[in-house]
C-alpha angles and dihedrals in degrees: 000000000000097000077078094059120103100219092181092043091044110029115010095049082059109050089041080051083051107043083051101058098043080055095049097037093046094055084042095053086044093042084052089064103037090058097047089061095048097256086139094168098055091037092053087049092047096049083050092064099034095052083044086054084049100060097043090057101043083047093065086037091062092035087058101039081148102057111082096189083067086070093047085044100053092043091050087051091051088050099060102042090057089060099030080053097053094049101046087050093054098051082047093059100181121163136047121275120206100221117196123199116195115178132159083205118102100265103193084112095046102046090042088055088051094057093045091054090053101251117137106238137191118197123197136178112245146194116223134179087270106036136278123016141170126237120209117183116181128169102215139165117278084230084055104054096086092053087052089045084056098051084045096057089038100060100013118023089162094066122107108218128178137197139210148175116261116200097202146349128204089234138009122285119243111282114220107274106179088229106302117157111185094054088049091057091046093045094045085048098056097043078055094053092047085063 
């Protein structure tokens, strides 16, 4: 009975069919999002091999027009990139992110606690649906946005806050200076000096 089994027809074609399109889906997933934030040259070498991986799994796809496992496989393997891209985009963070704060809270706290954490902050008064608000805009690194969620939920939970994706800034954001004051200044005075 299973002398009669074709372990490489069967088996071994769709997990090569799978692992290939984790591969190529994976890059693509990554290359999306490098291009979305201008990094033209790793995008470009990304799309080569992912296009490459492709190929070489559409070509066992058309080979075996008679095997329908191949298809499960191929969409399994779709499947997965697109998650095992996600996530391995997510532990990159690459990129700057543009965070808001909007609370009708009062945010002195807040906004002391993100300084001394060394983000660049910008506070407004605002005008909500229900009265009064503070606005709070600051460019971070994508690496950074969790600690600055954190600081958010600790002194105001009631904040709504959004991200997004910023394709450029004219200079570097702040990095996270764990309140030190002293490297702040020296750093502040030689972007000055630079102008």
């Amino acid at each position: 009975m299973f002398a009669d089994f074709h372990y490489w027809e069967y088996v071994g074609i769709p997990l090569l069919i799978c692992f290939a399109r984790i591969c190529d889906v994976t890059l693509g997933t990554i290359r999306i999002m490098y291009v979305a934030r201008g990094i033209k040259v790793l995008a470009a070498f990304l799309g080569f091999f992912e296009v490459l991986i492709w190929l070489f799994a559409i070509g066992q796809i058309v080979s075996n027009l008679t095997n329908v496992v191949n298809y499960f496989a191929y969409a399994v393997g779709y499947a997965l990139g697109n998650y095992i891209g996600i996530t391995i985009e997510e532990k990159l963070s690459v990129g700057v992110l543009m965070l808001r704060i909007i609370t009708r809270k009062a945010a002195d706290k807040l906004v002391d606690s993100l300084k001394k954490a060394g983000f660049g902050i910008t506070a407004l008064e605002g005008k909500g649906i229900y009265g009064p608000v503070k606005v709070i805009f600051t460019v971070i690194n994508r690496k950074d946005l969790a600690g600055a969620v954190e600081i958010i939920k600790q002194y105001n939970p009631q904040a709504v806050y959004s991200v997004q994706d910023v394709r450029s800034v004219s200079t570097a954001p702040f990095p996270r200076l764990n309140g030190d004051e002293r490297t702040m200044r020296r750093l502040m005075s030689g972007l000055m000096q630079r102008k």
